[in-house]
Coordinates of C-alpha atoms in Angstrom, one line a residue:
Chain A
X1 CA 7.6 30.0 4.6
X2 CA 7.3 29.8 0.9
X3 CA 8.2 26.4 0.6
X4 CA 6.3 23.3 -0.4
X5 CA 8.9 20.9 0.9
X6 CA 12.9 21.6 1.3
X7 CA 15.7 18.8 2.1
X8 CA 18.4 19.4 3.4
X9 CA 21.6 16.8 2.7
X10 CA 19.0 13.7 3.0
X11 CA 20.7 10.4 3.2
X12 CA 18.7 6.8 3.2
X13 CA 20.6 3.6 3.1
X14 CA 18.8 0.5 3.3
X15 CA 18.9 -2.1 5.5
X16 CA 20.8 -4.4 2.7
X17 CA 23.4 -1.1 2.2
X18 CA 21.9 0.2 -0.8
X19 CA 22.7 4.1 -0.6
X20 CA 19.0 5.3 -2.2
X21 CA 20.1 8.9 -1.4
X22 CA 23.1 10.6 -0.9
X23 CA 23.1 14.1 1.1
X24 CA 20.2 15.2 -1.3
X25 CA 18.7 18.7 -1.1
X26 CA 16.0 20.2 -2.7
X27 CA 13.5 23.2 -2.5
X28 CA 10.1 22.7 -4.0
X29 CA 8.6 26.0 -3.9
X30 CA 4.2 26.2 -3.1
X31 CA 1.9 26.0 -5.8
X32 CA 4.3 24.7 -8.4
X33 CA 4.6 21.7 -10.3
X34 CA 7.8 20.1 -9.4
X35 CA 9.5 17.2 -11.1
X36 CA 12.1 14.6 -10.7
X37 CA 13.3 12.9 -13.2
X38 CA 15.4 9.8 -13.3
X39 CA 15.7 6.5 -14.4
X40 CA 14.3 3.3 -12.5
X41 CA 15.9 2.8 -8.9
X42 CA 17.6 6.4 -9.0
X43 CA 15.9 7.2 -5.7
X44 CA 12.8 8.9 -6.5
X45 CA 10.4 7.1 -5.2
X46 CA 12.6 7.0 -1.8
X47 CA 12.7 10.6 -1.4
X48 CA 8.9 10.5 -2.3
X49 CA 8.3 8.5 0.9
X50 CA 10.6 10.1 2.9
X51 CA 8.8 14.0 2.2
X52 CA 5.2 11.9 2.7
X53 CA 6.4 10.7 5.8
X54 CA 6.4 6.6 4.7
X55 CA 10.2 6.6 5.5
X56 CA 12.2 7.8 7.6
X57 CA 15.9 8.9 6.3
X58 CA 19.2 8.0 7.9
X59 CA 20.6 11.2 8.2
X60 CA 19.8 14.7 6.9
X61 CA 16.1 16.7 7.7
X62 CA 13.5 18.1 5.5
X63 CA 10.9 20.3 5.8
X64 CA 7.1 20.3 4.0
X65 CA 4.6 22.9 4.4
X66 CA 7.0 24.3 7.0
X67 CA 6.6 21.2 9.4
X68 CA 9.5 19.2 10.3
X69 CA 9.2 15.1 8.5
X70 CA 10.4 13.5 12.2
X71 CA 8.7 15.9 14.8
X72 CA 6.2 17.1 13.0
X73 CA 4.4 14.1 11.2
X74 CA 0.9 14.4 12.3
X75 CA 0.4 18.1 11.0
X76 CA 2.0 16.8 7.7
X77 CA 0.1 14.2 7.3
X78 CA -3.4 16.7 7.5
X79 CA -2.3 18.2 4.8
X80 CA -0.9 16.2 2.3
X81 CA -1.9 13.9 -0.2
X82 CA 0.1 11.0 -1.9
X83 CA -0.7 8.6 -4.7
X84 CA 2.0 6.1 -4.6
X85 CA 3.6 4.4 -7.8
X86 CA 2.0 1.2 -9.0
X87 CA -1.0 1.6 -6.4
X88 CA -3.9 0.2 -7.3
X89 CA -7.9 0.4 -6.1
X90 CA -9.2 -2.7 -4.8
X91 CA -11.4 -5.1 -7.4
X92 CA -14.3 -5.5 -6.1
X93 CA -14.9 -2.1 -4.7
X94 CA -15.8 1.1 -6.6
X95 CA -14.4 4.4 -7.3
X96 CA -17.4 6.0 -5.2
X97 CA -16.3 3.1 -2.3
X98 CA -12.7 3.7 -2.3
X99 CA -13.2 8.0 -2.7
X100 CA -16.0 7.8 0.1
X101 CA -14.3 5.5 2.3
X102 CA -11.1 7.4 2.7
X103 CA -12.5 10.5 3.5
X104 CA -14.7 9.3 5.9
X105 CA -11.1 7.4 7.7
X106 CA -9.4 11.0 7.4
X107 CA -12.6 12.4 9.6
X108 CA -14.7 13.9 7.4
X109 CA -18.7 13.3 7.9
X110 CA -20.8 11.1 5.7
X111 CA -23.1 14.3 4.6
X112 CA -19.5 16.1 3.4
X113 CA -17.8 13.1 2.1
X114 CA -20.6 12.0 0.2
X115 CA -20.6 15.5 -1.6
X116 CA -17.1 15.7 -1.7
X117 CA -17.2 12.5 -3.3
X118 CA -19.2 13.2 -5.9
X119 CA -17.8 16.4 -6.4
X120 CA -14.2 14.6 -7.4
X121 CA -15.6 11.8 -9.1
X122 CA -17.3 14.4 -11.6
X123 CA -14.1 16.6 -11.6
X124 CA -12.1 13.5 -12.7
X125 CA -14.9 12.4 -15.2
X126 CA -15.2 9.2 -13.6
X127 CA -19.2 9.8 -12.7
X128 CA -20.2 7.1 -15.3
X129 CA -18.0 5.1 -13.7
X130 CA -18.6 5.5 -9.9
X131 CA -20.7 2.4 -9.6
X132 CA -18.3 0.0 -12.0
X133 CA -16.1 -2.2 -9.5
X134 CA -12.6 -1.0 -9.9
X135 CA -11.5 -4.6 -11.2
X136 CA -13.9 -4.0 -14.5
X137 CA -12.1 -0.2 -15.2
X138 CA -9.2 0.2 -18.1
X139 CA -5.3 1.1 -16.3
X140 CA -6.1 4.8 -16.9
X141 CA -8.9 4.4 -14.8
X142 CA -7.8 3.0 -12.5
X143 CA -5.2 5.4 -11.9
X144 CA -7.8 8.3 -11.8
X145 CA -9.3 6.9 -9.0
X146 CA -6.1 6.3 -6.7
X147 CA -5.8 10.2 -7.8
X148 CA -9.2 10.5 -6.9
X149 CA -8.9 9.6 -3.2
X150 CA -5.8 11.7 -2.8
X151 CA -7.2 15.2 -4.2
X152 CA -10.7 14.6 -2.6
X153 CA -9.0 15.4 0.8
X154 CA -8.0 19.0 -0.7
X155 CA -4.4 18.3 0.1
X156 CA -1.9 21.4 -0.6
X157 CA 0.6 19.2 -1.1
X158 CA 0.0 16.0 -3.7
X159 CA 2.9 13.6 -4.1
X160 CA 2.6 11.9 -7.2
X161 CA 5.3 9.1 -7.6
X162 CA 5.3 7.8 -11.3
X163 CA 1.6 8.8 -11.9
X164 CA 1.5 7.6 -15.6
X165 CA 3.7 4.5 -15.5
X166 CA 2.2 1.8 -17.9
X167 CA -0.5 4.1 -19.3
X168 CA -1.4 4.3 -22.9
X169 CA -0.6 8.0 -24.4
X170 CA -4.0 8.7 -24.4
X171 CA -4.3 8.4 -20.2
X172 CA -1.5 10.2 -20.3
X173 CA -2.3 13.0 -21.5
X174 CA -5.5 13.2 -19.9
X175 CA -3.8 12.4 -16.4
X176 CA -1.3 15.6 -17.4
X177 CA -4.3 17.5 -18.0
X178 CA -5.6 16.4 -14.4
X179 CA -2.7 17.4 -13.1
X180 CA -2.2 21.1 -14.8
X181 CA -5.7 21.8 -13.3
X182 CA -5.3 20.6 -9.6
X183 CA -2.0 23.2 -10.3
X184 CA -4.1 25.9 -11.4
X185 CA -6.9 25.2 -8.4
X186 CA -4.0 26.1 -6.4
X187 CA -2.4 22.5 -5.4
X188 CA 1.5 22.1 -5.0
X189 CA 2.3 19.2 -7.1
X190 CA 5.5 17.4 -6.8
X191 CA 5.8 14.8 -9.2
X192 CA 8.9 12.1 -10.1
X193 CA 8.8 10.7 -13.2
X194 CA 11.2 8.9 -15.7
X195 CA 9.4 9.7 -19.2
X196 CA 11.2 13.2 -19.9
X197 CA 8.3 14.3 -22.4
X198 CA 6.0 14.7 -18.8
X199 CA 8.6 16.7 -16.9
X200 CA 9.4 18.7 -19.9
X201 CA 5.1 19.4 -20.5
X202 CA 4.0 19.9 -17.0
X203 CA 6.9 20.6 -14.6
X204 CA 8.0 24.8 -13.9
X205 CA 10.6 23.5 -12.1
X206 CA 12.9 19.9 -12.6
X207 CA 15.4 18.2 -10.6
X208 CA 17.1 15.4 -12.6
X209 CA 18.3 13.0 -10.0
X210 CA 20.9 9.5 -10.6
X211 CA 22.1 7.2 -8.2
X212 CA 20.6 9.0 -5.0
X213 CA 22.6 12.3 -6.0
X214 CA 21.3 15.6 -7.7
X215 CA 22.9 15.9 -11.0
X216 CA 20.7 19.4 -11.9
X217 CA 17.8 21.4 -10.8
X218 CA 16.1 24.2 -12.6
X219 CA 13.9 25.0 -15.3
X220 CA 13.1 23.5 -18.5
X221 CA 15.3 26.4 -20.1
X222 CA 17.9 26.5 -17.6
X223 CA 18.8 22.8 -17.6
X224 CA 18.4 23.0 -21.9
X225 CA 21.0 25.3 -21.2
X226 CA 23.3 22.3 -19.8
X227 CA 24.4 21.8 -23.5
X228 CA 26.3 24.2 -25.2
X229 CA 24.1 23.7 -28.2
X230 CA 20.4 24.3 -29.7
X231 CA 20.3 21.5 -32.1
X232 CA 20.9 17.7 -32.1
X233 CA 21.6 15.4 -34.7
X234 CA 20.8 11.7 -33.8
X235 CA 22.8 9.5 -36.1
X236 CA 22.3 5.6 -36.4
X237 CA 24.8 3.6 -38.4
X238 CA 28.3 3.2 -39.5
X239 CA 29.6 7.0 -39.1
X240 CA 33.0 8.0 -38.1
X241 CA 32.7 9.4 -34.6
X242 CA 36.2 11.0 -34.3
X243 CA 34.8 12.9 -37.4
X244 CA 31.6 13.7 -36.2
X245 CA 33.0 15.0 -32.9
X246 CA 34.6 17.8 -34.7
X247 CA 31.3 19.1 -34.8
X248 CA 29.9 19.2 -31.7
X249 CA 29.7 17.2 -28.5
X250 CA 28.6 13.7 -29.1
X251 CA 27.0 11.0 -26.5
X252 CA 26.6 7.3 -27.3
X253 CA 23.2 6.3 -26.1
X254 CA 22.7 2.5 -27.5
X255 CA 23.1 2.3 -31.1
X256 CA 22.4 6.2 -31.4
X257 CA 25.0 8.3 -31.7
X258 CA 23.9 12.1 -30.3
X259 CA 25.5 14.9 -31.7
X260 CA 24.6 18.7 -30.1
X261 CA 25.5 21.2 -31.8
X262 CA 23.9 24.8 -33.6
X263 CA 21.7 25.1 -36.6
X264 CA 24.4 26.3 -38.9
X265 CA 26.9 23.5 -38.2
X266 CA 24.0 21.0 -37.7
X267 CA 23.1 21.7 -41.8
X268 CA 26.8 20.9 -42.4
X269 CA 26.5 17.5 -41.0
X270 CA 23.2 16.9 -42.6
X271 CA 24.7 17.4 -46.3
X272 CA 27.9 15.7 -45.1
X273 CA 25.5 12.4 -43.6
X274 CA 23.2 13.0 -47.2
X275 CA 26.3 12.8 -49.4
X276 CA 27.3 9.9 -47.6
X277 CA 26.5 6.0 -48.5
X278 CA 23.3 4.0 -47.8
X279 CA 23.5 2.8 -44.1
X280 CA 22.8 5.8 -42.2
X281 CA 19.8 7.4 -40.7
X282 CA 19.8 10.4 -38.9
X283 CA 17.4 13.1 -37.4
X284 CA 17.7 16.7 -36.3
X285 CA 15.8 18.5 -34.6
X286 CA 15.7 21.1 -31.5
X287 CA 17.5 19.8 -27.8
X288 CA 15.3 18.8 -25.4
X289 CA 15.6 17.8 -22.2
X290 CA 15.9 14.3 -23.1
X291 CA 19.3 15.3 -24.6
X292 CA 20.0 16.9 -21.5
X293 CA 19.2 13.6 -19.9
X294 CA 21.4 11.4 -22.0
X295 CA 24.5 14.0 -21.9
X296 CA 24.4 14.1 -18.1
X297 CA 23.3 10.5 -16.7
X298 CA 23.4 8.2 -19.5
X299 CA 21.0 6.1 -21.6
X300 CA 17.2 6.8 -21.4
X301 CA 15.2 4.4 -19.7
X302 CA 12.1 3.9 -22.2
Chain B
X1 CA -9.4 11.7 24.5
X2 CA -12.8 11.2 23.8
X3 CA -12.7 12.8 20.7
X4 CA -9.7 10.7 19.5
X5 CA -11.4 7.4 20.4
X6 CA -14.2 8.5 18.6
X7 CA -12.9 9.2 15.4
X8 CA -10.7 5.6 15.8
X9 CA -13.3 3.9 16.3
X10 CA -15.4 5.4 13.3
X11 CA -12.3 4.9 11.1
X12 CA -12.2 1.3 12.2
X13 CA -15.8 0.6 11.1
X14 CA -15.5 2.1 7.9
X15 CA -12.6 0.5 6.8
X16 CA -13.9 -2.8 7.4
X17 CA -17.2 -1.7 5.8
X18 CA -15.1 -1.3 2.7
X19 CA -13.1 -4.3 2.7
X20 CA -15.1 -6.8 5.0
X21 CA -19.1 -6.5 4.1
X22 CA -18.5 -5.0 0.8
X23 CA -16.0 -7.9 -0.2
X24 CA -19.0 -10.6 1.0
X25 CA -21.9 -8.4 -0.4
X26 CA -19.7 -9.1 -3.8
X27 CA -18.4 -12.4 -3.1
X28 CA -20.8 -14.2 -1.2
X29 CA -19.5 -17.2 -1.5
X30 CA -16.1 -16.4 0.6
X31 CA -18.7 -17.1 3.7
X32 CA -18.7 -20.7 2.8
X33 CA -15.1 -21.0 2.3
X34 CA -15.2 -20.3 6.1
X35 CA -18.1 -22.5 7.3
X36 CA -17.6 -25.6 5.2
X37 CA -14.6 -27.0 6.5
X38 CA -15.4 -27.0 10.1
X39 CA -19.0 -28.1 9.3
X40 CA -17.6 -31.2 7.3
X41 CA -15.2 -32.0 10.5
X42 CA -18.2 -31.9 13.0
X43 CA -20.1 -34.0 10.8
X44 CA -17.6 -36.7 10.4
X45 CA -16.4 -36.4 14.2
X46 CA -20.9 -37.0 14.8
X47 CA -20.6 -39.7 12.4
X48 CA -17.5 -41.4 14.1
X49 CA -18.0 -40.5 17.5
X50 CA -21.8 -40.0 17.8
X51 CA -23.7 -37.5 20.1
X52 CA -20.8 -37.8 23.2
X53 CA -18.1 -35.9 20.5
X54 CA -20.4 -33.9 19.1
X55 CA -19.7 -30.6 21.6
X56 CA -15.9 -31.3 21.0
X57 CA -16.7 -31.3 17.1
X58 CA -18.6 -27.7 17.4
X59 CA -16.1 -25.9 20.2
X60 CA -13.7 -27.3 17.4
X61 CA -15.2 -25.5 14.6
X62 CA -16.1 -22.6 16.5
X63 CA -12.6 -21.5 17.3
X64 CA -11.4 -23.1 13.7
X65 CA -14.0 -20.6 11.9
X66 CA -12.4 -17.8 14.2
X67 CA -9.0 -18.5 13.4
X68 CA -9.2 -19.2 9.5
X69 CA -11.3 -15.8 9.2
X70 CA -8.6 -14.0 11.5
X71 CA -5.2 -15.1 10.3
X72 CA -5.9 -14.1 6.5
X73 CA -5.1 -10.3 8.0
X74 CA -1.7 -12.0 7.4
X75 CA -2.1 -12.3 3.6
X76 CA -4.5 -8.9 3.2
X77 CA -2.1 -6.9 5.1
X78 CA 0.7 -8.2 3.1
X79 CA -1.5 -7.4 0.0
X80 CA -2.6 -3.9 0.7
X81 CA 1.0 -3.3 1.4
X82 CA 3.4 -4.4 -1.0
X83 CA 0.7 -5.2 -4.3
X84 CA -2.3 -2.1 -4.2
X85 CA 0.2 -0.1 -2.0
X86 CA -2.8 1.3 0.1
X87 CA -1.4 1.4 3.1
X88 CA 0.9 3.8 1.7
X89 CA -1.9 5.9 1.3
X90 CA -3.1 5.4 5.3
X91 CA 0.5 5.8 6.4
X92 CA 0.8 9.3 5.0
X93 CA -2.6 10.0 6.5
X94 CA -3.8 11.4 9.9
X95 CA -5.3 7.7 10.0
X96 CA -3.6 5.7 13.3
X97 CA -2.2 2.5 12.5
X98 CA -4.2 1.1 15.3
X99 CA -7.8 2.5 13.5
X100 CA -6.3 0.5 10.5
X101 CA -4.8 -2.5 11.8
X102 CA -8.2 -3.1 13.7
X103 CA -10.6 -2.0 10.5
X104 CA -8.8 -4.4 8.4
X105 CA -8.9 -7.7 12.1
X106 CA -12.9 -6.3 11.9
X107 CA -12.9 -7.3 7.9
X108 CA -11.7 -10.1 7.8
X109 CA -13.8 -11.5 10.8
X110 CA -17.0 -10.3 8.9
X111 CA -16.9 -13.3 6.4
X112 CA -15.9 -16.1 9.1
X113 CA -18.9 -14.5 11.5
X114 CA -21.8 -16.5 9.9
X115 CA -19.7 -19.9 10.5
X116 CA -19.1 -18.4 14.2
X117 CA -22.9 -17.4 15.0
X118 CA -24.0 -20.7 13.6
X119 CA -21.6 -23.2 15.9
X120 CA -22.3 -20.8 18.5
X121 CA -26.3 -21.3 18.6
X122 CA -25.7 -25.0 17.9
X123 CA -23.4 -25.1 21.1
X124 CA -26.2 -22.8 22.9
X125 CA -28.5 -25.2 21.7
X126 CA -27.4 -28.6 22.6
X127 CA -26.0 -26.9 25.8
X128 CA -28.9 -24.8 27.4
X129 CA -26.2 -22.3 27.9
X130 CA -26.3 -20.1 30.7
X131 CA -25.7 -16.4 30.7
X132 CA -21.7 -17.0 32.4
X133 CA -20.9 -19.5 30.3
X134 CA -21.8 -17.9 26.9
X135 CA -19.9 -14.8 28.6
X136 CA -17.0 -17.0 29.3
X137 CA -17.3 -18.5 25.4
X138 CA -17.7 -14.7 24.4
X139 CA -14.3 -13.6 26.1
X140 CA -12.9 -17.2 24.5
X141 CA -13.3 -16.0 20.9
X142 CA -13.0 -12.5 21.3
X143 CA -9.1 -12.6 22.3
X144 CA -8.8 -15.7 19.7
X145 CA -10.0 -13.1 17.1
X146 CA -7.5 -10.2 18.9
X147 CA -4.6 -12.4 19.3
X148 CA -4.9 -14.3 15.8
X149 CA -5.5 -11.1 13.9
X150 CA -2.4 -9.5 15.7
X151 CA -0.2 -13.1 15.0
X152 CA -1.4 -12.3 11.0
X153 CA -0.5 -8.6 11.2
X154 CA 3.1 -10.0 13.4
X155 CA 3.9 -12.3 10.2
X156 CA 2.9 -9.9 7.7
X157 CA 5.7 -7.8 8.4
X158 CA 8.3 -10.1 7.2
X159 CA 6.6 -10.6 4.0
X160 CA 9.2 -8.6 1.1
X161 CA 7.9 -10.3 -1.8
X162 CA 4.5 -10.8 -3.1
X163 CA 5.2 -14.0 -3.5
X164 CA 4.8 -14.1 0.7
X165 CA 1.7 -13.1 0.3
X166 CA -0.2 -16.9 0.2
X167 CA 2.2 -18.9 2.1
X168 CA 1.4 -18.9 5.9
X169 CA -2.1 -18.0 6.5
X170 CA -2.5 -21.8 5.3
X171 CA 0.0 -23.3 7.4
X172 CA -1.2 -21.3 10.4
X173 CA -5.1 -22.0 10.0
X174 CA -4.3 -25.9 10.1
X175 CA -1.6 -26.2 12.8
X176 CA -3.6 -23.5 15.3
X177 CA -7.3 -24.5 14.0
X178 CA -7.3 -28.2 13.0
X179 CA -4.1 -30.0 14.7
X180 CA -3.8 -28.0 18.2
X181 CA -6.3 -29.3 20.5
X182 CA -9.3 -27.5 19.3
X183 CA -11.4 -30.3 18.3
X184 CA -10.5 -33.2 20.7
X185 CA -9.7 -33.1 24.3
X186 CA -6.4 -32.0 25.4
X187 CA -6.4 -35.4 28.1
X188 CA -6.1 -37.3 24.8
X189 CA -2.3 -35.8 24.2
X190 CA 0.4 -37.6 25.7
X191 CA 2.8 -35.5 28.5
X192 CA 5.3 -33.8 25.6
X193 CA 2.1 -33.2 23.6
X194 CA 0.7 -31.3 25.8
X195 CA 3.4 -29.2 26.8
X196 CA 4.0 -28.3 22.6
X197 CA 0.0 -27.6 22.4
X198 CA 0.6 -25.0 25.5
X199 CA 2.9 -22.7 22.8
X200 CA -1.0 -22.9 20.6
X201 CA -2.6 -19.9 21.1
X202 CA -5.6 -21.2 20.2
X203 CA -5.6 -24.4 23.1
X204 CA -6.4 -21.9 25.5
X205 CA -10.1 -20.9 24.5
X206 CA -10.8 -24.4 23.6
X207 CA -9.7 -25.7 26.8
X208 CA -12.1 -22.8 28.5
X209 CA -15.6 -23.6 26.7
X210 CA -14.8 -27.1 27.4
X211 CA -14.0 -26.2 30.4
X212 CA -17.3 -24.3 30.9
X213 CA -19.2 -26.9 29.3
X214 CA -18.2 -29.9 31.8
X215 CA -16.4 -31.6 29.5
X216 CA -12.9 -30.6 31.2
X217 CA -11.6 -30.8 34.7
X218 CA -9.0 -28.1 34.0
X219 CA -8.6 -24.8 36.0
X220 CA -10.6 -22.0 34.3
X221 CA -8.5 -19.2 35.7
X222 CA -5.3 -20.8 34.4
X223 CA -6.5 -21.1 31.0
X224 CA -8.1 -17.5 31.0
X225 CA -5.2 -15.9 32.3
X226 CA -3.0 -18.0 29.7
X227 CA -5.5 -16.6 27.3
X228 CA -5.2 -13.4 28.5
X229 CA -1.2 -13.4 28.5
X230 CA -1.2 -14.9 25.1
X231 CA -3.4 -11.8 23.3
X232 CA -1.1 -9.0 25.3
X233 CA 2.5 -11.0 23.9
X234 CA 0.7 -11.2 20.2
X235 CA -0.4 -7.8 20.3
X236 CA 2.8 -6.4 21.2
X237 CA 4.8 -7.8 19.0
X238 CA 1.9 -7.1 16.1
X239 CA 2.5 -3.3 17.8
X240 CA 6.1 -3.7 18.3
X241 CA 6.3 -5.1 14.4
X242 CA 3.2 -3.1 12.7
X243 CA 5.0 -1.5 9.8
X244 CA 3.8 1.8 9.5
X245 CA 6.3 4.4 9.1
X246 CA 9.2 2.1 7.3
X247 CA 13.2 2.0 8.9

């Protein structure tokens, strides 16, 4: 079994009949980095806690590691790892406490969760901070050290739901760089997200997701490939969009208008936009999956 | 079996290492919080009453300490669910909800334990206890603790919002710790009194020290197996209710 966890037609309606999911299936092959993207209430973070065993589904199945979510739950839960979205370490305690602790609940011994501990603290270059109570450590910190208690128990599976929500670029970045290396340490990483910029840098495969039903699922190229184009042109101001649409396929996303076309017709517009009058501004540059985004679901959420 | 036990039990200590003697190695002033109030009530019911109601004032503030320290699992549960979301991180764990419900009942005793030790030795004081009665006081505030931990964990599974997350442990500590007969003797309620203060959880083990103490003519085996009764219901429903894989 090659797979790190596969649904198959997963429904969840809520109690209040709110459809989160809606016959979704996916395959998230081992030792990849896997993303969902979509916006805020799209049903990520319910298929997150349905594949980590935090909910149970209304109808449909799924599979991770090979082990069945509703017989199978205790040999799941050995082996995978989850850091939920907007968790947070207790205040008072510290990284070393909340690391240390939680092995030691999963079973492991003080001698080996002691090393262990320090091991990840080091790996996550939180060592100067493993004494600091959690309530004294920046957002990004923070963060590292809910990732801190869910890697130290060498999951083969970690479920990351929104891991860089609220963190300053900087975090970020470091976080992805966290991530690419639990990857490349052999992890399976299956991440939702709904900044585009992180499934685009660190997913190899991406499943963009909107109102509990798949929209796409492939790779960064393949779903760029959505749109018959290469380029797009983001216009802002008073432009005539019949006009415009001659050129290309065009999506309104706020106050932007989105035009995707090629390079050759995309420097046509850009002397047709320069010869115009004041009013306008415009960009071009290559798609991304952002445009994807827009073109198949609909405004960005920031 | 064995094994299982083991590693529950061991799971259950460190848990409320982290978030019971941690919390009061860090705040050590949450232990006052828990021994103030009762000790202000047994001084005014010495001042008021004299020496006679002093054993009513202390069997008071023993189970009062008990059930202030064990009905905040209601708010921490709450917390640790919805706002830090670790018990998300415990659910998708080997870790057994019962290891965790009881680590987190063992935490939040460990700052109300200094309030219980000390009304305990001033009632084993003033009373020259024997060795029954301080076993039938021990078996008194041992299901208090067990069936007031599992009433907080009961109600913290209706909390949605984390603006639940303050609202009843309050409510709860003064109707089962201050207003049900804890600190005055249950004769003193009149007939449909005393019929409501049976639905208390807590009139049970006040009725039994005072019972054990001579200071009530009640029937000891009534009251202990009301007692008794009383932790299974809570716990059942606590088990019945304990949110750990969510519908």
């Amino acid at each position: 079994m090659n797979n790190a966890i596969e649904s198959i037609n997963l429904t969840k309606i809520y109690k209040n009949g709110v459809k989160a999911l809606n016959n979704f299936s996916l395959n998230v092959l081992k030792n990849q980095i896997f993303s969902i993207l979509g916006k805020n209430g799209a049903g990520k973070t319910t298929f997150t806690k349905i594949v980590s065993t935090i909910l149970e589904p209304t109808s449909g199945d799924a599979y991770v590691l090979g082990k069945n979510i509703k017989s199978e739950v205790k040999e799941i839960r050995k082996r995978i790892a989850v850091v939920p979205q907007e968790g947070r370490p207790l205040s008072l305690q510290t990284p070393y406490e909340h690391v240390f602790m939680y092995l030691v609940a999963r079973g492991w011994s003080i001698f080996e969760a002691k090393r262990k501990t320090n091991e990840v603290l080091e790996m996550l270059d939180l060592k100067e901070f493993k004494n600091t109570i959690c309530g004294n450590l920046s957002g990004g910190l923070k963060q590292r050290v809910m990732l801190a208690m869910s890697i130290a128990t060498e999951p083969e599976l970690l479920l990351l739901d929104e891991p860089t929500i609220g963190l300053d670029p900087i975090a970020r970045s470091r976080m992805w760089g966290i991530i690419r290396k639990l990857n490349s340490m052999g992890t399976s990483i299956f991440l939702t997200t709904h900044y585009m910029e992180e499934a685009e840098t660190l997913a190899n495969r991406i499943a963009i997701i909107d109102r509990g039903e798949k929209i796409i699922e492939g790779t960064r190229e393949e779903i760029k490939n959505k749109i018959n184009a290469t380029t797009a042109v983001l216009i802002v101001g008073d432009v005539d969009e019949v006009e415009i649409e001659s050129y290309g396929t065009v999506v309104k996303s706020g106050s932007t208008l989105r035009l995707y076309t090629n390079e050759k017709v995309s420097r046509e517009i850009v002397d047709k936009l320069l010869s115009k009058k004041e009013g306008i501004s415009f960009s071009v540059r290559p798609i991304n999956l952002e445009d994807v985004f827009v073109y198949l679901v609909g405004e960005v959420n920031d | 079996m064995i094994k299982r036990i083991y590693y529950g039990i061991r799971t259950t200590l460190i848990i409320s290492w982290f978030y019971g003697i941690l919390q009061i190695k860090r705040s050590p002033f949450s232990v006052l919080t828990f021994l103030l109030t009762p000790l202000s009530l047994v001084f005014f019911i010495y001042i008021f009453g004299g020496e006679r109601a002093l054993n009513y004032g202390i069997i008071g503030a023993l189970i009062s300490s008990i059930v202030s320290s064990s009905i905040i699992v209601e708010t921490d549960a709450t917390f640790l669910r919805i706002i830090t979301k670790i018990q998300d991180i415990f659910v998708s764990s080997p870790v057994s909800p019962i290891s965790y419900a009881a680590g987190l009942a063992l935490s939040d005793l460990i700052p109300g334990l200094p309030g219980v030790v000390f009304f305990l030795t001033f009632l084993a004081l003033i009373n020259k206890l024997q060795i029954l009665q301080f076993l039938a006081i021990f078996y008194a505030i041992s299901l208090t603790w067990a069936n007031i931990s599992a009433l907080g964990f009961f109600i913290s599974t209706f909390a949605r919002d984390p603006r639940d997350i303050w609202v009843y442990a309050p409510i709860l500590t003064v109707v089962l710790g201050f207003i049900s007969p804890v600190y005055y003797p249950i004769t003193f309620l009149p007939n449909w009194a005393f019929y409501a203060s049976l639905l208390s959880p807590t009139t049970y083990p006040a009725e039994i020290i005072r019972i054990v103490l001579n200071l009530s003519n009640n029937n000891l085996l009534y009251y202990s197996l009301g007692l008794l009764l009383y932790t299974c219901v809570l716990m059942f429903l606590a088990g019945k209710r304990l949110r750990w894989k969510e519908k």
